[in-house]
Coordinates of N, CA and C in Angstrom, one line a residue:
M58 N 24.9 -3.9 17.2 CA 24.7 -4.9 16.6 C 23.5 -5.0 15.8
A59 N 22.6 -5.1 14.8 CA 21.4 -5.4 14.4 C 20.0 -6.1 15.2
K60 N 19.4 -4.4 15.2 CA 18.0 -5.4 15.9 C 16.9 -5.6 15.1
N61 N 16.0 -6.5 15.2 CA 14.6 -6.9 15.0 C 14.2 -5.0 15.1
I62 N 12.6 -5.1 14.7 CA 11.7 -4.3 14.5 C 10.2 -4.4 14.5
S63 N 9.4 -4.4 14.5 CA 8.1 -4.6 14.6 C 6.8 -3.2 14.2
F64 N 6.4 -3.2 13.2 CA 5.7 -1.6 12.9 C 4.3 -1.6 12.0
T65 N 4.0 -0.7 12.3 CA 2.9 -0.6 11.3 C 2.5 0.3 10.0
L66 N 2.7 0.0 8.9 CA 3.4 0.2 7.9 C 1.4 0.7 7.1
H67 N 1.6 1.6 6.6 CA 0.4 2.8 5.6 C 1.0 3.2 4.6
F68 N 0.6 2.5 3.7 CA 1.1 2.6 2.2 C -0.2 3.1 1.3
W69 N 0.2 4.4 0.2 CA -0.8 4.6 -0.3 C -0.6 3.5 -2.0
R70 N -2.2 3.8 -2.4 CA -2.5 2.8 -3.0 C -3.8 3.4 -3.9
Q71 N -2.8 4.0 -5.4 CA -3.9 4.5 -6.3 C -3.6 4.5 -7.9
N72 N -4.3 4.2 -8.3 CA -4.5 3.7 -10.3 C -4.0 4.3 -10.9
G73 N -4.4 5.9 -11.4 CA -4.0 6.5 -11.5 C -4.2 7.9 -11.8
P74 N -4.0 9.4 -12.3 CA -4.3 10.8 -11.4 C -5.5 10.7 -11.0
K75 N -6.3 9.7 -11.9 CA -8.0 10.1 -11.9 C -8.7 9.6 -10.7
E76 N -8.0 8.4 -10.1 CA -8.8 7.1 -9.6 C -8.4 7.6 -8.4
E77 N -9.0 7.7 -7.0 CA -9.2 8.2 -5.4 C -8.1 6.7 -4.9
G78 N -7.5 7.6 -4.2 CA -6.6 6.9 -4.3 C -6.5 6.4 -2.4
H79 N -6.0 5.6 -2.0 CA -6.5 5.4 0.0 C -5.1 4.5 0.2
F80 N -5.1 4.0 2.2 CA -3.6 3.6 2.4 C -3.9 2.3 2.5
D81 N -3.5 1.7 2.0 CA -3.0 0.3 2.6 C -2.3 0.1 3.9
T82 N -3.3 -1.1 5.5 CA -2.5 -1.2 6.3 C -1.7 -2.4 6.5
R83 N -0.8 -2.3 6.7 CA 0.2 -4.1 7.0 C 1.0 -4.4 8.1
Q84 N 1.0 -4.8 8.7 CA 1.9 -5.2 9.7 C 3.4 -5.7 9.5
M85 N 3.7 -4.9 9.6 CA 6.0 -5.2 9.0 C 6.5 -6.0 10.3
K86 N 6.3 -7.0 10.5 CA 7.5 -8.1 11.9 C 8.7 -8.1 11.4
D87 N 9.4 -8.5 12.7 CA 11.5 -8.7 12.6 C 11.7 -8.2 11.2
I88 N 11.3 -6.7 11.4 CA 12.6 -6.1 10.3 C 14.2 -6.1 10.8
P89 N 14.7 -6.0 10.8 CA 16.7 -5.6 10.6 C 16.3 -4.3 10.6
D90 N 16.9 -4.0 12.0 CA 16.7 -2.2 11.5 C 17.8 -1.6 10.5
D91 N 19.2 -2.4 10.2 CA 19.9 -2.2 9.0 C 19.3 -2.1 7.5
T92 N 18.4 -2.7 7.6 CA 17.5 -3.0 6.7 C 17.0 -1.7 5.7
S93 N 17.1 -0.8 4.6 CA 17.7 0.3 4.0 C 16.2 0.0 4.2
F94 N 15.3 1.2 4.1 CA 13.9 1.2 3.3 C 13.2 1.1 2.4
L95 N 14.0 0.9 1.4 CA 14.1 0.5 0.1 C 13.0 -0.7 -0.2
E96 N 14.8 -1.5 0.9 CA 14.7 -3.2 0.5 C 13.1 -3.5 1.6
M97 N 12.9 -3.0 3.2 CA 12.0 -2.5 3.3 C 10.6 -3.2 2.9
L98 N 10.7 -2.5 1.7 CA 9.7 -2.4 0.6 C 9.2 -3.5 -0.5
D99 N 10.8 -3.9 -0.4 CA 10.6 -4.9 -1.5 C 10.4 -6.3 -0.9
I100 N 10.8 -6.7 1.1 CA 10.1 -7.8 1.7 C 8.4 -7.2 1.3
L101 N 8.1 -6.2 1.3 CA 7.2 -6.3 1.7 C 6.2 -6.5 0.2
N102 N 7.1 -6.4 -0.8 CA 6.5 -7.1 -2.2 C 6.4 -8.3 -1.9
E103 N 7.8 -8.6 -1.2 CA 7.5 -10.2 -1.7 C 5.9 -11.2 -0.8
E104 N 5.9 -10.3 0.5 CA 5.1 -11.1 0.8 C 3.8 -10.4 0.5
L105 N 3.5 -9.4 -0.7 CA 2.9 -8.9 -1.1 C 1.8 -10.2 -2.6
I106 N 2.7 -10.5 -2.9 CA 3.5 -11.2 -4.3 C 3.0 -13.0 -4.3
S107 N 3.7 -13.2 -2.8 CA 3.2 -14.4 -2.4 C 1.8 -14.8 -1.8
E108 N 1.3 -14.1 -1.4 CA -0.7 -14.1 -0.7 C -0.8 -14.2 -2.6
G109 N -0.5 -13.8 -3.5 CA -1.3 -13.6 -4.6 C -1.9 -12.0 -5.2
K110 N -1.6 -11.0 -4.0 CA -1.9 -9.6 -4.4 C -1.0 -8.6 -5.1
E111 N -1.4 -8.0 -5.3 CA -0.9 -6.6 -6.1 C 0.3 -6.1 -5.5
P112 N 1.4 -5.8 -6.3 CA 2.6 -4.9 -5.3 C 2.7 -3.9 -5.2
F113 N 3.0 -3.4 -4.5 CA 3.2 -1.9 -4.0 C 4.5 -1.3 -5.2
V114 N 3.8 -0.5 -5.9 CA 4.7 0.2 -6.7 C 5.4 1.8 -5.8
F115 N 6.6 1.6 -6.8 CA 7.2 2.6 -5.8 C 8.3 3.5 -7.4
D116 N 8.9 4.6 -7.2 CA 10.2 5.1 -8.1 C 11.1 4.2 -7.2
H117 N 12.4 3.4 -7.9 CA 13.9 3.5 -7.5 C 14.7 3.1 -9.1
D118 N 15.9 3.2 -8.0 CA 17.0 3.3 -9.7 C 18.0 2.4 -8.6
C119 N 18.6 3.7 -9.0 CA 20.8 3.3 -8.3 C 20.6 3.2 -7.1
R120 N 19.8 3.6 -6.5 CA 19.8 3.0 -4.6 C 21.3 3.5 -3.9
E121 N 21.8 4.0 -4.3 CA 22.6 5.1 -4.1 C 23.2 6.6 -3.7
G122 N 21.9 7.4 -3.9 CA 21.6 8.7 -3.5 C 22.3 9.2 -4.7
I123 N 22.0 8.9 -5.8 CA 22.4 9.2 -6.9 C 21.5 9.8 -7.9
C124 N 20.7 9.0 -8.1 CA 19.4 9.3 -9.4 C 18.3 10.0 -9.3
G125 N 17.8 10.0 -7.8 CA 16.2 10.5 -7.2 C 15.4 9.9 -7.2
M126 N 15.4 9.1 -8.3 CA 13.8 8.4 -8.2 C 13.2 7.8 -6.8
C127 N 13.8 7.8 -5.5 CA 13.2 7.1 -4.4 C 12.4 7.8 -3.7
S128 N 11.5 8.7 -4.7 CA 10.9 9.8 -4.4 C 9.8 8.8 -3.6
L129 N 9.7 9.1 -2.3 CA 8.5 8.7 -1.5 C 8.5 10.2 -0.1
Y130 N 7.5 10.4 0.1 CA 7.6 11.0 1.1 C 6.5 10.3 2.5
I131 N 7.8 10.3 3.8 CA 7.6 9.4 5.2 C 7.9 9.7 6.0
N132 N 6.5 10.1 6.7 CA 5.7 10.5 8.2 C 5.8 11.8 7.9
G133 N 5.9 12.4 6.7 CA 5.3 13.7 7.0 C 6.7 14.8 6.5
H134 N 7.7 14.1 5.7 CA 9.1 14.4 5.1 C 9.8 13.9 4.1
P135 N 9.1 14.8 2.7 CA 10.0 14.1 1.7 C 11.4 13.3 2.0
H136 N 11.6 12.2 1.5 CA 13.2 10.9 1.5 C 12.7 10.4 3.1
G137 N 11.8 11.2 3.9 CA 12.0 10.4 5.3 C 12.5 11.4 6.2
P138 N 12.8 10.8 7.2 CA 13.4 11.9 8.6 C 15.2 11.9 8.8
G139 N 15.5 11.6 7.6 CA 16.9 11.8 7.5 C 17.4 13.1 7.0
V140 N 18.3 13.6 6.9 CA 18.9 15.3 7.0 C 20.1 14.5 5.6
G141 N 19.8 15.2 4.7 CA 20.6 15.2 3.8 C 21.0 14.1 2.9
A142 N 20.0 13.1 2.7 CA 19.6 11.6 2.6 C 19.1 11.3 1.6
T143 N 18.9 10.9 0.9 CA 17.5 10.5 -0.2 C 17.0 9.0 0.6
T144 N 15.8 9.0 0.3 CA 15.0 7.6 0.7 C 15.9 6.2 0.8
C145 N 16.7 6.2 -0.3 CA 17.2 4.2 -0.4 C 18.5 4.7 1.2
Q146 N 19.1 5.9 1.4 CA 20.0 5.7 1.6 C 19.5 6.0 3.2
L147 N 18.3 5.9 3.9 CA 18.0 6.1 5.4 C 17.3 4.2 5.3
Y148 N 17.2 3.5 6.7 CA 17.2 2.9 7.5 C 16.3 2.5 8.5
M149 N 16.1 1.3 8.7 CA 15.5 1.2 9.4 C 15.5 2.2 11.1
R150 N 16.8 1.7 11.3 CA 17.0 2.3 12.8 C 16.6 3.4 13.2
R151 N 16.2 4.4 11.9 CA 16.2 5.9 12.2 C 14.4 5.5 13.0
F152 N 14.1 4.5 12.9 CA 12.2 3.6 13.3 C 12.5 3.5 14.2
E153 N 11.2 4.0 15.6 CA 11.0 2.8 16.5 C 10.6 2.0 16.6
D154 N 10.0 0.7 17.0 CA 10.2 -0.3 17.4 C 8.3 -0.1 18.0
G155 N 7.3 -0.6 17.0 CA 5.8 -0.2 17.0 C 5.0 0.6 16.2
Q156 N 6.1 1.8 16.2 CA 5.6 2.9 15.5 C 4.7 2.8 14.1
D157 N 4.4 3.8 13.6 CA 3.3 3.7 12.7 C 4.2 4.5 11.6
I158 N 4.1 3.8 10.7 CA 5.2 4.3 9.6 C 3.7 5.1 8.1
W159 N 4.1 6.4 7.4 CA 2.9 6.4 6.7 C 3.4 6.5 5.4
V160 N 3.6 6.4 4.1 CA 4.0 6.4 3.0 C 3.1 6.8 1.9
E161 N 3.6 8.3 1.0 CA 2.5 8.8 0.6 C 3.4 9.1 -0.7
P162 N 3.0 9.7 -2.0 CA 3.5 10.0 -3.5 C 4.0 11.2 -3.0
W163 N 5.1 12.0 -3.6 CA 5.3 13.4 -4.1 C 3.2 14.4 -4.2
R164 N 3.2 15.6 -3.8 CA 2.1 15.5 -4.0 C 2.1 17.3 -4.4
S165 N 1.8 17.1 -6.2 CA 1.9 18.3 -7.3 C 1.3 17.9 -7.9
A166 N 1.0 19.0 -8.4 CA -0.5 19.8 -9.7 C 0.6 18.8 -11.2
A167 N 1.8 19.7 -10.4 CA 2.9 18.9 -12.0 C 3.8 17.6 -11.7
F168 N 3.0 16.9 -10.5 CA 3.3 15.4 -10.7 C 2.5 14.8 -10.7
P169 N 1.7 14.5 -11.7 CA 0.3 12.8 -11.4 C 1.1 12.1 -11.3
V170 N 0.0 11.1 -10.5 CA 0.6 9.5 -10.1 C 0.1 9.3 -11.0
I171 N 0.9 8.3 -10.9 CA 1.3 6.8 -12.6 C 0.3 5.7 -11.7
K172 N 1.2 5.1 -10.4 CA 0.3 4.3 -10.0 C 1.1 4.1 -7.9
D173 N 0.1 4.4 -7.4 CA 0.6 3.6 -6.2 C 1.7 5.5 -5.6
C174 N 3.0 4.9 -5.5 CA 4.2 5.9 -4.9 C 5.0 6.1 -6.3
M175 N 4.7 5.9 -7.2 CA 5.1 6.6 -9.1 C 4.7 7.6 -9.4
V176 N 4.9 8.9 -9.6 CA 4.9 10.0 -10.2 C 5.4 10.6 -11.1
D177 N 4.7 11.1 -11.8 CA 4.7 11.7 -13.6 C 6.2 13.1 -13.1
R178 N 7.8 12.9 -13.3 CA 8.1 13.6 -13.2 C 9.0 14.5 -14.7
T179 N 8.2 14.3 -15.8 CA 8.8 15.2 -17.2 C 8.7 16.2 -16.8
A180 N 8.1 16.6 -16.5 CA 8.2 18.8 -15.8 C 9.6 18.6 -15.5
F181 N 10.0 18.4 -14.8 CA 11.2 18.9 -14.7 C 12.2 18.6 -16.1
D182 N 11.5 17.3 -16.7 CA 12.4 17.0 -18.2 C 12.5 18.3 -18.8
K183 N 11.0 18.9 -18.5 CA 10.5 19.9 -19.5 C 11.4 21.1 -19.6
I184 N 11.3 21.4 -18.3 CA 11.9 22.6 -18.1 C 13.5 23.0 -18.2
I185 N 14.1 21.5 -17.9 CA 15.7 21.2 -18.7 C 15.4 21.8 -20.1
A186 N 14.8 21.0 -20.7 CA 14.6 21.5 -22.8 C 14.0 22.8 -22.7
A187 N 13.7 23.5 -21.6 CA 13.2 24.8 -22.2 C 15.1 26.0 -22.4
G188 N 15.9 25.4 -21.0 CA 17.5 26.7 -21.1 C 18.3 25.9 -20.1
G189 N 18.0 24.4 -20.0 CA 18.9 24.2 -19.0 C 20.1 23.2 -19.8
Y190 N 21.2 24.3 -20.7 CA 22.2 24.0 -21.8 C 22.8 25.2 -21.9
T191 N 24.0 24.6 -23.0 CA 24.9 25.5 -23.4 C 24.4 25.6 -24.7
T192 N 24.4 26.1 -25.8 CA 24.3 26.1 -26.8 C 25.9 26.2 -27.8
I193 N 26.7 26.7 -27.1 CA 28.3 27.2 -28.1 C 28.9 26.1 -28.5
R194 N 29.3 26.9 -29.7 CA 30.3 26.1 -31.2 C 31.4 25.4 -30.6
T195 N 32.1 24.9 -29.8 CA 33.3 25.5 -28.9 C 34.5 24.0 -29.9
G196 N 33.8 23.0 -31.0 CA 34.7 22.6 -31.9 C 35.3 21.3 -30.5
Q197 N 36.4 21.3 -31.1 CA 37.2 20.2 -29.8 C 37.4 20.8 -29.0
A198 N 37.0 19.7 -28.1 CA 37.0 20.0 -25.9 C 38.6 20.9 -25.8
Q199 N 38.4 21.9 -25.5 CA 39.6 23.0 -24.7 C 40.1 22.1 -24.0
D200 N 41.6 22.8 -23.7 CA 42.1 22.4 -22.4 C 41.6 22.7 -20.8
A201 N 41.3 21.9 -20.0 CA 40.6 22.0 -19.1 C 41.1 23.4 -18.2
N202 N 42.5 24.1 -18.9 CA 43.1 25.4 -18.2 C 42.5 26.3 -19.2
A203 N 42.2 26.1 -20.0 CA 42.2 27.1 -21.4 C 41.5 28.6 -20.2
I204 N 40.3 28.5 -19.8 CA 39.4 29.1 -19.4 C 39.6 29.8 -18.0
L205 N 40.2 30.2 -17.5 CA 40.6 30.1 -15.9 C 39.1 30.4 -15.2
I206 N 38.9 29.8 -14.5 CA 37.3 30.1 -13.5 C 37.9 30.1 -12.4
P207 N 37.5 31.0 -11.2 CA 38.0 31.4 -9.5 C 37.7 30.1 -9.2
K208 N 38.4 29.5 -7.8 CA 37.6 28.1 -7.3 C 36.5 28.4 -6.4
P209 N 36.9 30.0 -5.8 CA 35.1 29.8 -5.4 C 33.8 29.7 -6.1
D210 N 33.7 30.0 -7.3 CA 33.2 30.2 -8.6 C 32.7 29.2 -9.0
A211 N 33.7 28.3 -9.2 CA 33.8 27.0 -9.9 C 33.1 25.4 -8.6
D212 N 33.5 26.0 -7.3 CA 33.1 25.1 -6.2 C 31.0 25.9 -5.9
E213 N 30.8 26.8 -6.4 CA 29.9 27.2 -6.1 C 28.5 26.0 -7.0
A214 N 29.2 26.4 -8.5 CA 28.6 25.9 -9.2 C 28.4 24.2 -8.9
M215 N 29.7 24.0 -8.7 CA 29.9 22.4 -8.7 C 28.8 22.0 -7.8
D216 N 28.4 22.8 -6.5 CA 27.5 22.6 -5.4 C 26.0 23.0 -5.7
A217 N 25.8 23.6 -6.8 CA 24.1 23.6 -7.3 C 24.2 22.2 -8.5
A218 N 25.4 22.0 -9.1 CA 25.0 21.4 -10.4 C 25.3 19.8 -9.5
S219 N 24.7 19.4 -8.2 CA 24.4 18.3 -7.1 C 23.1 18.1 -7.2
C220 N 22.4 19.1 -7.2 CA 20.9 19.1 -7.7 C 20.3 17.5 -8.4
I221 N 19.8 16.3 -7.6 CA 19.4 15.2 -8.5 C 18.6 15.1 -9.7
G222 N 17.1 16.4 -8.9 CA 16.3 16.7 -9.5 C 15.3 15.7 -9.3
C223 N 14.9 14.7 -7.7 CA 14.2 14.2 -7.0 C 13.0 15.3 -7.3
G224 N 12.5 16.2 -7.1 CA 11.6 17.0 -6.9 C 11.2 16.1 -5.3
C225 N 12.7 16.5 -4.4 CA 11.8 16.9 -3.3 C 11.7 18.6 -2.3
C226 N 12.2 19.4 -2.9 CA 11.5 20.7 -3.2 C 10.3 20.9 -3.6
V227 N 9.7 20.7 -4.3 CA 8.5 21.0 -4.8 C 7.8 20.0 -3.8
A228 N 7.6 18.5 -3.1 CA 7.4 18.1 -1.8 C 6.8 19.0 -0.9
A229 N 8.3 19.2 -0.3 CA 8.4 19.9 0.8 C 7.5 21.0 0.6
C230 N 7.4 22.2 -0.3 CA 7.1 22.9 -0.5 C 5.2 23.6 -0.8
K231 N 4.8 24.3 0.2 CA 3.2 24.4 0.6 C 3.1 24.6 -0.7
N232 N 3.3 25.7 -0.9 CA 3.3 26.5 -2.8 C 3.3 25.1 -3.4
G233 N 3.9 23.9 -4.1 CA 4.7 22.9 -4.4 C 5.4 24.4 -5.8
S234 N 6.0 25.1 -5.0 CA 7.2 25.3 -6.4 C 7.7 25.1 -6.5
A235 N 8.7 25.0 -7.8 CA 9.9 24.5 -8.0 C 11.4 25.0 -8.6
M236 N 11.1 26.4 -7.8 CA 12.2 27.6 -7.6 C 14.0 26.9 -7.6
L237 N 13.7 26.3 -5.9 CA 14.6 25.4 -5.4 C 15.3 24.4 -7.1
F238 N 15.1 23.8 -7.9 CA 15.3 22.9 -8.3 C 15.8 24.1 -9.6
V239 N 15.3 24.9 -9.6 CA 15.5 25.6 -11.2 C 16.2 26.5 -11.1
S240 N 16.7 26.7 -10.0 CA 17.7 28.0 -9.4 C 18.4 27.2 -9.4
S241 N 19.3 26.1 -9.4 CA 20.1 25.0 -9.1 C 20.6 24.8 -10.4
K242 N 19.4 24.8 -11.1 CA 19.8 24.7 -12.8 C 20.3 25.6 -13.4
V243 N 19.8 26.6 -13.4 CA 20.7 27.8 -13.7 C 21.2 28.1 -12.4
S244 N 21.8 28.5 -11.6 CA 23.4 28.7 -11.3 C 24.6 28.4 -11.7
Q245 N 24.3 26.7 -11.7 CA 25.5 26.0 -12.0 C 25.8 26.4 -13.6
L246 N 25.5 26.8 -14.8 CA 25.9 27.7 -15.4 C 25.9 29.2 -15.4
A247 N 24.9 29.7 -14.5 CA 25.0 31.3 -14.2 C 26.6 31.9 -13.6
L248 N 27.0 30.4 -13.1 CA 28.4 31.2 -12.5 C 29.7 30.2 -13.0
L249 N 29.4 30.0 -14.0 CA 31.1 30.1 -15.4 C 30.3 30.5 -16.9
P250 N 31.6 30.9 -16.7 CA 31.7 32.1 -18.6 C 31.0 31.4 -19.7
Q251 N 31.0 30.2 -19.0 CA 30.6 29.3 -20.8 C 29.1 29.3 -20.7
G252 N 28.5 29.3 -19.3 CA 27.3 29.7 -19.7 C 26.5 31.4 -19.6
R253 N 27.7 32.5 -20.0 CA 27.2 33.1 -19.5 C 26.3 34.0 -21.1
P254 N 26.8 33.8 -22.2 CA 26.4 34.5 -23.4 C 25.0 34.0 -23.9
E255 N 24.0 32.9 -22.9 CA 22.7 33.1 -22.6 C 21.9 32.7 -21.5
A256 N 23.0 33.7 -20.9 CA 22.5 33.2 -19.9 C 20.3 34.6 -19.5
A257 N 20.6 35.4 -20.2 CA 19.2 35.6 -20.2 C 18.0 35.1 -20.6
K258 N 18.1 34.5 -21.4 CA 18.0 33.6 -22.1 C 17.6 32.5 -21.4
R259 N 18.1 32.1 -21.1 CA 18.0 30.8 -20.6 C 16.7 31.4 -18.8
A260 N 17.2 31.9 -18.4 CA 16.6 32.7 -17.1 C 14.6 32.6 -17.0
K261 N 14.7 33.2 -18.8 CA 13.3 33.4 -18.8 C 12.8 32.4 -19.2
A262 N 13.3 32.1 -19.9 CA 12.8 30.2 -20.5 C 12.4 29.5 -19.4
M263 N 13.3 29.2 -18.2 CA 12.8 28.1 -17.3 C 11.8 28.4 -16.6
V264 N 12.0 30.0 -16.2 CA 11.3 30.1 -15.4 C 9.8 29.9 -16.1
M265 N 9.4 30.9 -17.4 CA 8.4 30.8 -17.8 C 7.6 29.0 -18.6
K266 N 8.0 28.0 -17.9 CA 8.2 27.2 -19.0 C 7.8 26.0 -16.9
M267 N 8.3 26.7 -16.3 CA 8.2 26.5 -14.9 C 6.6 27.1 -14.3
E268 N 6.4 28.1 -14.7 CA 5.1 28.5 -14.8 C 3.7 28.2 -15.8
E269 N 4.0 27.8 -16.8 CA 3.4 26.9 -17.6 C 2.9 26.0 -17.0
L270 N 4.0 24.9 -16.2 CA 4.1 24.0 -16.1 C 3.1 23.9 -14.6
G271 N 2.7 24.6 -14.0 CA 1.6 24.0 -13.3 C 2.3 24.3 -11.6
F272 N 3.7 24.6 -11.5 CA 4.5 24.6 -10.0 C 3.9 26.5 -9.6
G273 N 4.1 26.0 -7.9 CA 2.9 27.5 -7.7 C 4.9 28.1 -7.5
N274 N 4.6 29.2 -6.7 CA 5.5 30.3 -6.4 C 5.7 30.1 -5.3
C275 N 7.6 30.6 -5.0 CA 8.5 31.2 -3.8 C 7.6 31.9 -2.8
T276 N 8.0 31.1 -2.0 CA 7.0 32.1 -0.6 C 8.2 32.4 0.3
N277 N 9.5 31.9 0.1 CA 10.5 32.1 1.4 C 10.4 31.3 2.4
T278 N 9.7 29.9 2.4 CA 9.6 28.9 4.3 C 10.4 28.8 4.0
R279 N 11.9 28.2 3.2 CA 12.7 27.6 3.3 C 12.5 26.1 3.5
A280 N 11.4 26.0 3.4 CA 11.1 24.4 3.9 C 12.0 23.4 2.6
C281 N 11.7 24.3 1.6 CA 12.9 23.0 0.2 C 14.2 22.9 0.3
E282 N 15.1 23.8 1.4 CA 16.3 23.5 1.0 C 16.8 22.9 2.8
A283 N 15.6 23.0 3.7 CA 15.6 22.6 5.0 C 15.3 20.6 4.7
E284 N 14.5 20.4 3.5 CA 14.9 19.2 3.1 C 15.5 18.1 1.9
C285 N 16.3 18.8 1.3 CA 16.6 18.3 0.2 C 18.2 17.8 0.1
P286 N 17.6 17.0 -0.3 CA 18.7 15.6 0.0 C 20.3 16.3 0.0
K287 N 20.5 16.8 -1.1 CA 21.5 17.3 -1.7 C 21.8 18.7 -0.8
N288 N 21.1 19.2 0.0 CA 21.6 20.4 0.5 C 22.0 22.0 -0.2
E289 N 21.1 21.4 -1.9 CA 21.1 22.8 -2.0 C 20.9 24.1 -1.2
S290 N 21.5 25.4 -1.5 CA 20.9 26.8 -0.1 C 19.6 28.0 -1.5
I291 N 19.3 28.0 0.1 CA 18.1 28.8 -1.4 C 19.4 30.1 -2.0
S292 N 20.3 30.4 -1.7 CA 21.2 31.2 -2.1 C 20.9 31.0 -4.0
N293 N 21.3 30.4 -3.8 CA 21.1 29.9 -5.5 C 19.3 30.6 -6.4
I294 N 18.2 30.7 -5.1 CA 16.4 31.3 -6.1 C 17.2 32.5 -5.9
A295 N 17.7 33.6 -4.6 CA 18.4 34.6 -5.1 C 19.4 34.8 -6.7
R296 N 19.3 34.2 -6.7 CA 20.3 34.5 -7.6 C 19.7 34.4 -9.2
L297 N 18.6 33.1 -9.5 CA 17.8 33.4 -10.1 C 17.1 34.7 -10.6
N298 N 16.8 34.8 -9.5 CA 16.0 36.2 -9.0 C 16.3 37.1 -9.7
R299 N 17.8 37.3 -9.4 CA 18.7 38.9 -10.2 C 18.6 38.1 -12.2
E300 N 19.1 36.8 -12.2 CA 19.3 37.1 -13.3 C 18.3 37.4 -13.9
F301 N 16.9 36.9 -14.1 CA 16.2 37.2 -14.1 C 14.9 38.7 -14.1
I302 N 15.5 39.2 -13.2 CA 15.1 40.3 -13.3 C 16.0 41.4 -14.2
C303 N 17.4 41.0 -14.5 CA 18.2 41.8 -15.2 C 18.1 41.3 -16.5
A304 N 17.3 39.9 -17.1 CA 17.1 39.5 -18.2 C 15.9 40.4 -18.7
K305 N 15.0 40.5 -18.0 CA 13.4 41.6 -18.0 C 14.4 42.6 -18.7
F306 N 14.7 43.2 -18.3 CA 15.6 44.9 -18.1 C 16.3 45.3 -19.5
K307 N 17.2 43.7 -19.8 CA 17.7 43.5 -21.2 C 16.8 44.0 -22.4
D308 N 15.3 43.6 -21.9 CA 14.4 43.1 -23.1 C 13.7 44.6 -22.9

């Protein structure tokens, strides 16, 4: 049975990447604990608007844990204290009555703040555009069984493809590294025969674009793996390193 909780909400306010930001504080009272975190923020905005104040800006879209838009840093954790879940899958029952809740944006030089907790993540789109695709001309779609793929490889490729590109790995990493994201996108193609013809070009292009955009280096602290809402494995990073080294040897 649901119960109501009250808590102190500290939420980040910032008008743009070149402006100074600050926390606003508000007492939230009698919020049902079966309310999702984003629904709680909707309640906050309804209260702010009714008082003639500017609403709090945050990203959201599907609210089903699929799109990765709900990029909030909550009490020191990307997407909040839940494991294997996005912010929209986080419910207020994970918090205690009377608790302080701190809400911040992803903090990375590569993800400049647009407004409040909405950040610009087009850097990820640029990395994908650099090589996260196949350009093989195959004509009409082949029969699904035309290219035989071992099930372990297909399963691992599917696991890598489950990355939703939310940027949680960057926010969790002390270096602001995007290696888990890039390696997942490289792995989902490197594990399949359709992705092999362009494997070397892909690895080099995506790593170079990642570095160009200002993401940090990976130092294997595994914070990205621990916080990832889709439980992506750092084994993908090892695969990316192998792909990159092999590509350089080919050069």
